[in-house]
PDB file of C-alpha atoms in Angstrom:
ATOM      1  CA  ALA A1000     -15.939  84.354 -87.266  1.00 48.00           C
ATOM      2  CA  GLY A1001     -19.356  83.920 -88.779  1.00 58.00           C
ATOM      3  CA  MET A1002     -22.303  81.640 -89.295  1.00 66.00           C
ATOM      4  CA  ASN A1003     -21.910  78.794 -91.774  1.00 71.00           C
ATOM      5  CA  GLY A1004     -23.282  79.565 -95.230  1.00 77.00           C
ATOM      6  CA  THR A1005     -23.428  83.343 -94.805  1.00 79.00           C
ATOM      7  CA  ALA A1006     -20.221  84.162 -96.712  1.00 81.00           C
ATOM      8  CA  ILE A1007     -20.609  85.614-100.190  1.00 85.00           C
ATOM      9  CA  ALA A1008     -19.962  83.520-103.309  1.00 85.00           C
ATOM     10  CA  ASN A1009     -19.079  84.145-106.966  1.00 88.00           C
ATOM     11  CA  PHE A1010     -17.351  87.491-106.461  1.00 89.00           C
ATOM     12  CA  SER A1011     -16.392  89.106-109.787  1.00 89.00           C
ATOM     13  CA  CYS A1012     -15.685  92.543-111.225  1.00 89.00           C
ATOM     14  CA  VAL A1013     -16.099  94.013-114.718  1.00 91.00           C
ATOM     15  CA  ILE A1014     -14.212  97.122-115.855  1.00 87.00           C
ATOM     16  CA  PHE A1015     -15.833  99.111-118.673  1.00 88.00           C
ATOM     17  CA  ASN A1016     -15.247 102.465-120.375  1.00 85.00           C
ATOM     18  CA  VAL A1017     -11.655 102.339-119.087  1.00 81.00           C
ATOM     19  CA  SER A1018     -12.288 103.519-115.514  1.00 84.00           C
ATOM     20  CA  PHE A1019     -15.680 102.227-114.301  1.00 90.00           C
ATOM     21  CA  MET A1020     -15.923  98.941-112.404  1.00 90.00           C
ATOM     22  CA  ASN A1021     -18.908  96.890-111.237  1.00 94.00           C
ATOM     23  CA  CYS A1022     -18.278  94.169-108.667  1.00 93.00           C
ATOM     24  CA  THR A1023     -21.033  91.668-107.866  1.00 94.00           C
ATOM     25  CA  TRP A1024     -21.528  88.645-105.629  1.00 92.00           C
ATOM     26  CA  HIS A1025     -24.166  86.184-104.502  1.00 91.00           C
ATOM     27  CA  VAL A1026     -25.378  86.318-100.917  1.00 90.00           C
ATOM     28  CA  GLY A1027     -24.564  83.348 -98.720  1.00 85.00           C
ATOM     29  CA  ARG A1028     -26.860  80.328 -99.078  1.00 86.00           C
ATOM     30  CA  THR A1029     -28.112  80.676 -95.477  1.00 84.00           C
ATOM     31  CA  ALA A1030     -28.213  84.495 -95.407  1.00 84.00           C
ATOM     32  CA  THR A1031     -31.548  85.889 -94.261  1.00 87.00           C
ATOM     33  CA  GLU A1032     -33.330  88.974 -95.579  1.00 90.00           C
ATOM     34  CA  ASP A1033     -31.789  91.131 -92.839  1.00 88.00           C
ATOM     35  CA  THR A1034     -28.199  90.125 -93.705  1.00 88.00           C
ATOM     36  CA  GLN A1035     -26.131  93.016 -95.026  1.00 91.00           C
ATOM     37  CA  TYR A1036     -22.728  92.940 -96.725  1.00 92.00           C
ATOM     38  CA  PHE A1037     -20.103  95.685 -96.923  1.00 92.00           C
ATOM     39  CA  LEU A1038     -17.334  95.804 -99.539  1.00 92.00           C
ATOM     40  CA  TYR A1039     -13.955  97.428 -98.974  1.00 91.00           C
ATOM     41  CA  TRP A1040     -11.148  97.578-101.492  1.00 88.00           C
ATOM     42  CA  ARG A1041      -7.784  99.049-102.338  1.00 84.00           C
ATOM     43  CA  PRO A1042      -6.374  99.075-105.864  1.00 77.00           C
ATOM     44  CA  LEU A1043      -2.747  99.007-104.717  1.00 73.00           C
ATOM     45  CA  GLU A1044      -1.133  97.379-101.716  1.00 73.00           C
ATOM     46  CA  ASN A1045       0.139 100.660-100.243  1.00 77.00           C
ATOM     47  CA  GLU A1046      -3.132 102.627-100.674  1.00 80.00           C
ATOM     48  CA  ASP A1047      -5.858 103.169 -98.091  1.00 84.00           C
ATOM     49  CA  ILE A1048      -8.823 100.818 -97.924  1.00 86.00           C
ATOM     50  CA  THR A1049     -12.124 102.477 -98.879  1.00 88.00           C
ATOM     51  CA  GLU A1050     -15.700 101.280 -98.579  1.00 92.00           C
ATOM     52  CA  CYS A1051     -18.021 101.104-101.557  1.00 93.00           C
ATOM     53  CA  GLN A1052     -19.970 104.337-101.997  1.00 94.00           C
ATOM     54  CA  ASN A1053     -22.532 103.106-104.541  1.00 96.00           C
ATOM     55  CA  TYR A1054     -23.993  99.682-103.681  1.00 97.00           C
ATOM     56  CA  ILE A1055     -26.137  97.551-105.987  1.00 97.00           C
ATOM     57  CA  LYS A1056     -29.038  96.078-103.988  1.00 97.00           C
ATOM     58  CA  ASP A1057     -31.385  93.116-104.344  1.00 96.00           C
ATOM     59  CA  THR A1058     -35.159  93.198-103.698  1.00 95.00           C
ATOM     60  CA  TYR A1059     -34.545  92.864 -99.929  1.00 93.00           C
ATOM     61  CA  GLY A1060     -32.168  95.847 -99.922  1.00 94.00           C
ATOM     62  CA  ARG A1061     -29.113  93.646 -99.363  1.00 94.00           C
ATOM     63  CA  HIS A1062     -25.875  94.768-100.967  1.00 95.00           C
ATOM     64  CA  ILE A1063     -25.054  92.396-103.839  1.00 95.00           C
ATOM     65  CA  GLY A1064     -22.591  94.573-105.716  1.00 96.00           C
ATOM     66  CA  CYS A1065     -20.838  97.892-106.008  1.00 96.00           C
ATOM     67  CA  GLN A1066     -20.216 100.454-108.745  1.00 96.00           C
ATOM     68  CA  PHE A1067     -16.843 102.219-108.723  1.00 92.00           C
ATOM     69  CA  GLN A1068     -15.697 105.233-110.746  1.00 90.00           C
ATOM     70  CA  ASN A1069     -12.197 106.409-111.677  1.00 85.00           C
ATOM     71  CA  VAL A1070     -10.694 102.937-111.210  1.00 81.00           C
ATOM     72  CA  THR A1071      -7.026 102.258-111.854  1.00 76.00           C
ATOM     73  CA  ILE A1072      -5.697  98.738-111.305  1.00 73.00           C
ATOM     74  CA  GLU A1073      -2.025  98.122-111.903  1.00 66.00           C
ATOM     75  CA  ASN A1074      -0.530  94.685-112.537  1.00 62.00           C
ATOM     76  CA  ASN A1075      -3.979  93.030-112.305  1.00 62.00           C
ATOM     77  CA  ASN A1076      -3.798  93.234-108.510  1.00 71.00           C
ATOM     78  CA  ALA A1077      -6.569  94.575-106.330  1.00 78.00           C
ATOM     79  CA  TYR A1078      -7.387  93.782-102.733  1.00 83.00           C
ATOM     80  CA  PHE A1079     -10.985  93.204-101.613  1.00 86.00           C
ATOM     81  CA  LEU A1080     -12.534  92.720 -98.191  1.00 85.00           C
ATOM     82  CA  VAL A1081     -16.159  91.890 -97.386  1.00 86.00           C
ATOM     83  CA  ASN A1082     -17.779  91.766 -93.993  1.00 85.00           C
ATOM     84  CA  GLY A1083     -21.390  91.474 -93.003  1.00 86.00           C
ATOM     85  CA  SER A1084     -23.929  91.976 -90.296  1.00 85.00           C
ATOM     86  CA  ARG A1085     -27.343  90.747 -89.240  1.00 81.00           C
ATOM     87  CA  ASN A1086     -29.545  92.915 -87.018  1.00 77.00           C
ATOM     88  CA  GLY A1087     -26.586  95.263 -86.547  1.00 72.00           C
ATOM     89  CA  ARG A1088     -24.359  92.510 -85.142  1.00 71.00           C
ATOM     90  CA  SER A1089     -21.161  91.426 -86.855  1.00 71.00           C
ATOM     91  CA  LEU A1090     -21.849  88.308 -88.867  1.00 65.00           C
ATOM     92  CA  LEU A1091     -18.730  87.350 -90.751  1.00 54.00           C
ATOM     93  CA  LEU A1092     -15.353  88.600 -91.715  1.00 50.00           C
ATOM     94  CA  ILE A1093     -13.475  87.543 -94.811  1.00 54.00           C
ATOM     95  CA  ASN A1094      -9.980  88.957 -94.492  1.00 45.00           C
ATOM     96  CA  SER A1095      -9.521  89.075 -98.236  1.00 53.00           C
ATOM     97  CA  ILE A1096     -11.109  87.733-101.357  1.00 63.00           C
ATOM     98  CA  SER A1097      -8.408  85.886-103.242  1.00 61.00           C
ATOM     99  CA  ASP A1098     -10.628  83.908-105.604  1.00 62.00           C
ATOM    100  CA  TYR A1099     -12.097  86.552-107.867  1.00 71.00           C
ATOM    101  CA  ILE A1100     -12.261  87.470-111.523  1.00 70.00           C
ATOM    102  CA  ILE A1101     -11.706  90.901-113.061  1.00 75.00           C
ATOM    103  CA  VAL A1102     -12.776  91.221-116.685  1.00 81.00           C
ATOM    104  CA  GLU A1103     -12.320  94.321-118.797  1.00 80.00           C
ATOM    105  CA  LYS A1104     -14.777  95.085-121.581  1.00 84.00           C
ATOM    106  CA  LEU A1105     -12.667  96.965-124.090  1.00 80.00           C
ATOM    107  CA  THR A1106     -13.666  99.900-126.197  1.00 80.00           C
ATOM    108  CA  PRO A1107     -13.353  99.471-129.988  1.00 83.00           C
ATOM    109  CA  PRO A1108      -9.987 100.258-131.626  1.00 85.00           C
ATOM    110  CA  LEU A1109      -9.355 103.976-132.108  1.00 86.00           C
ATOM    111  CA  ASN A1110      -8.711 106.050-135.233  1.00 91.00           C
ATOM    112  CA  VAL A1111      -9.544 103.336-137.751  1.00 90.00           C
ATOM    113  CA  THR A1112      -8.322 104.401-141.195  1.00 91.00           C
ATOM    114  CA  VAL A1113      -8.906 102.605-144.500  1.00 90.00           C
ATOM    115  CA  ASN A1114      -7.066 103.374-147.741  1.00 90.00           C
ATOM    116  CA  CYS A1115      -8.187 101.485-150.853  1.00 87.00           C
ATOM    117  CA  THR A1116      -6.533 101.884-154.260  1.00 85.00           C
ATOM    118  CA  GLU A1117      -7.552 100.509-157.623  1.00 83.00           C
ATOM    119  CA  ALA A1118      -3.921 100.063-158.635  1.00 82.00           C
ATOM    120  CA  SER A1119      -3.195  97.512-155.915  1.00 76.00           C
ATOM    121  CA  HIS A1120      -6.714  96.039-155.937  1.00 80.00           C
ATOM    122  CA  GLY A1121      -6.621  96.093-152.174  1.00 83.00           C
ATOM    123  CA  CYS A1122      -6.989  98.104-149.036  1.00 85.00           C
ATOM    124  CA  THR A1123      -4.747  99.014-146.159  1.00 88.00           C
ATOM    125  CA  ILE A1124      -6.319  99.369-142.725  1.00 90.00           C
ATOM    126  CA  TRP A1125      -4.707 101.095-139.705  1.00 90.00           C
ATOM    127  CA  TRP A1126      -5.917 101.530-136.134  1.00 91.00           C
ATOM    128  CA  GLN A1127      -4.750 102.243-132.623  1.00 87.00           C
ATOM    129  CA  PRO A1128      -5.325  99.807-129.757  1.00 84.00           C
ATOM    130  CA  PRO A1129      -8.350 100.420-127.553  1.00 83.00           C
ATOM    131  CA  ARG A1130      -7.958 102.400-124.351  1.00 78.00           C
ATOM    132  CA  THR A1131      -7.633 100.150-121.334  1.00 77.00           C
ATOM    133  CA  SER A1132      -7.404 100.524-117.587  1.00 69.00           C
ATOM    134  CA  HIS A1133      -4.221  98.514-117.150  1.00 66.00           C
ATOM    135  CA  VAL A1134      -2.861  96.757-120.282  1.00 65.00           C
ATOM    136  CA  LYS A1135       0.130  98.667-121.625  1.00 66.00           C
ATOM    137  CA  MET A1136       1.623  96.239-124.174  1.00 69.00           C
ATOM    138  CA  ARG A1137       0.199  96.385-127.701  1.00 69.00           C
ATOM    139  CA  SER A1138       1.209  92.754-128.250  1.00 73.00           C
ATOM    140  CA  CYS A1139      -1.503  91.696-125.773  1.00 74.00           C
ATOM    141  CA  PHE A1140      -4.220  92.497-128.316  1.00 77.00           C
ATOM    142  CA  LYS A1141      -5.425  90.313-131.175  1.00 81.00           C
ATOM    143  CA  TYR A1142      -7.812  91.665-133.791  1.00 82.00           C
ATOM    144  CA  GLN A1143     -10.284  90.197-136.213  1.00 84.00           C
ATOM    145  CA  ILE A1144     -11.417  92.120-139.278  1.00 82.00           C
ATOM    146  CA  VAL A1145     -14.685  91.436-141.056  1.00 82.00           C
ATOM    147  CA  ILE A1146     -14.875  92.944-144.530  1.00 77.00           C
ATOM    148  CA  GLU A1147     -18.244  93.317-146.184  1.00 79.00           C
ATOM    149  CA  ASN A1148     -18.696  94.243-149.831  1.00 73.00           C
ATOM    150  CA  LYS A1149     -21.110  97.104-150.260  1.00 63.00           C
TER     151      LYS A1149
END
């Protein structure tokens, strides 16, 4: 139950440096300055639900995001729940957020090695895939190499 227009919108999460995740959202279009949102999540279906410990706030002090550490998401599945209050009274309850985006900003490839020989008039380049929070298959990655003459 809740007041029309108070539900959050545009919920999305970004994973960076392998295990850090920022989730953000827009406050509801009719939410007042005293509206507060609370984010709960569980990375796996059989794990406990935990509340955000490090909220991102707007100029009114409303929660508009959360920063998570030591994140592990398997199979691209995570479960999110947001509820809210106004003047300490329950405002809305969204059982789960099913329409969300999780993006991972990858680190650069690791252990890049270049071997150039005059005999072959060419170079061989090797690297290891970047570290990632959940992608295990090397075939998921595509690379682009830019070579500059110096």
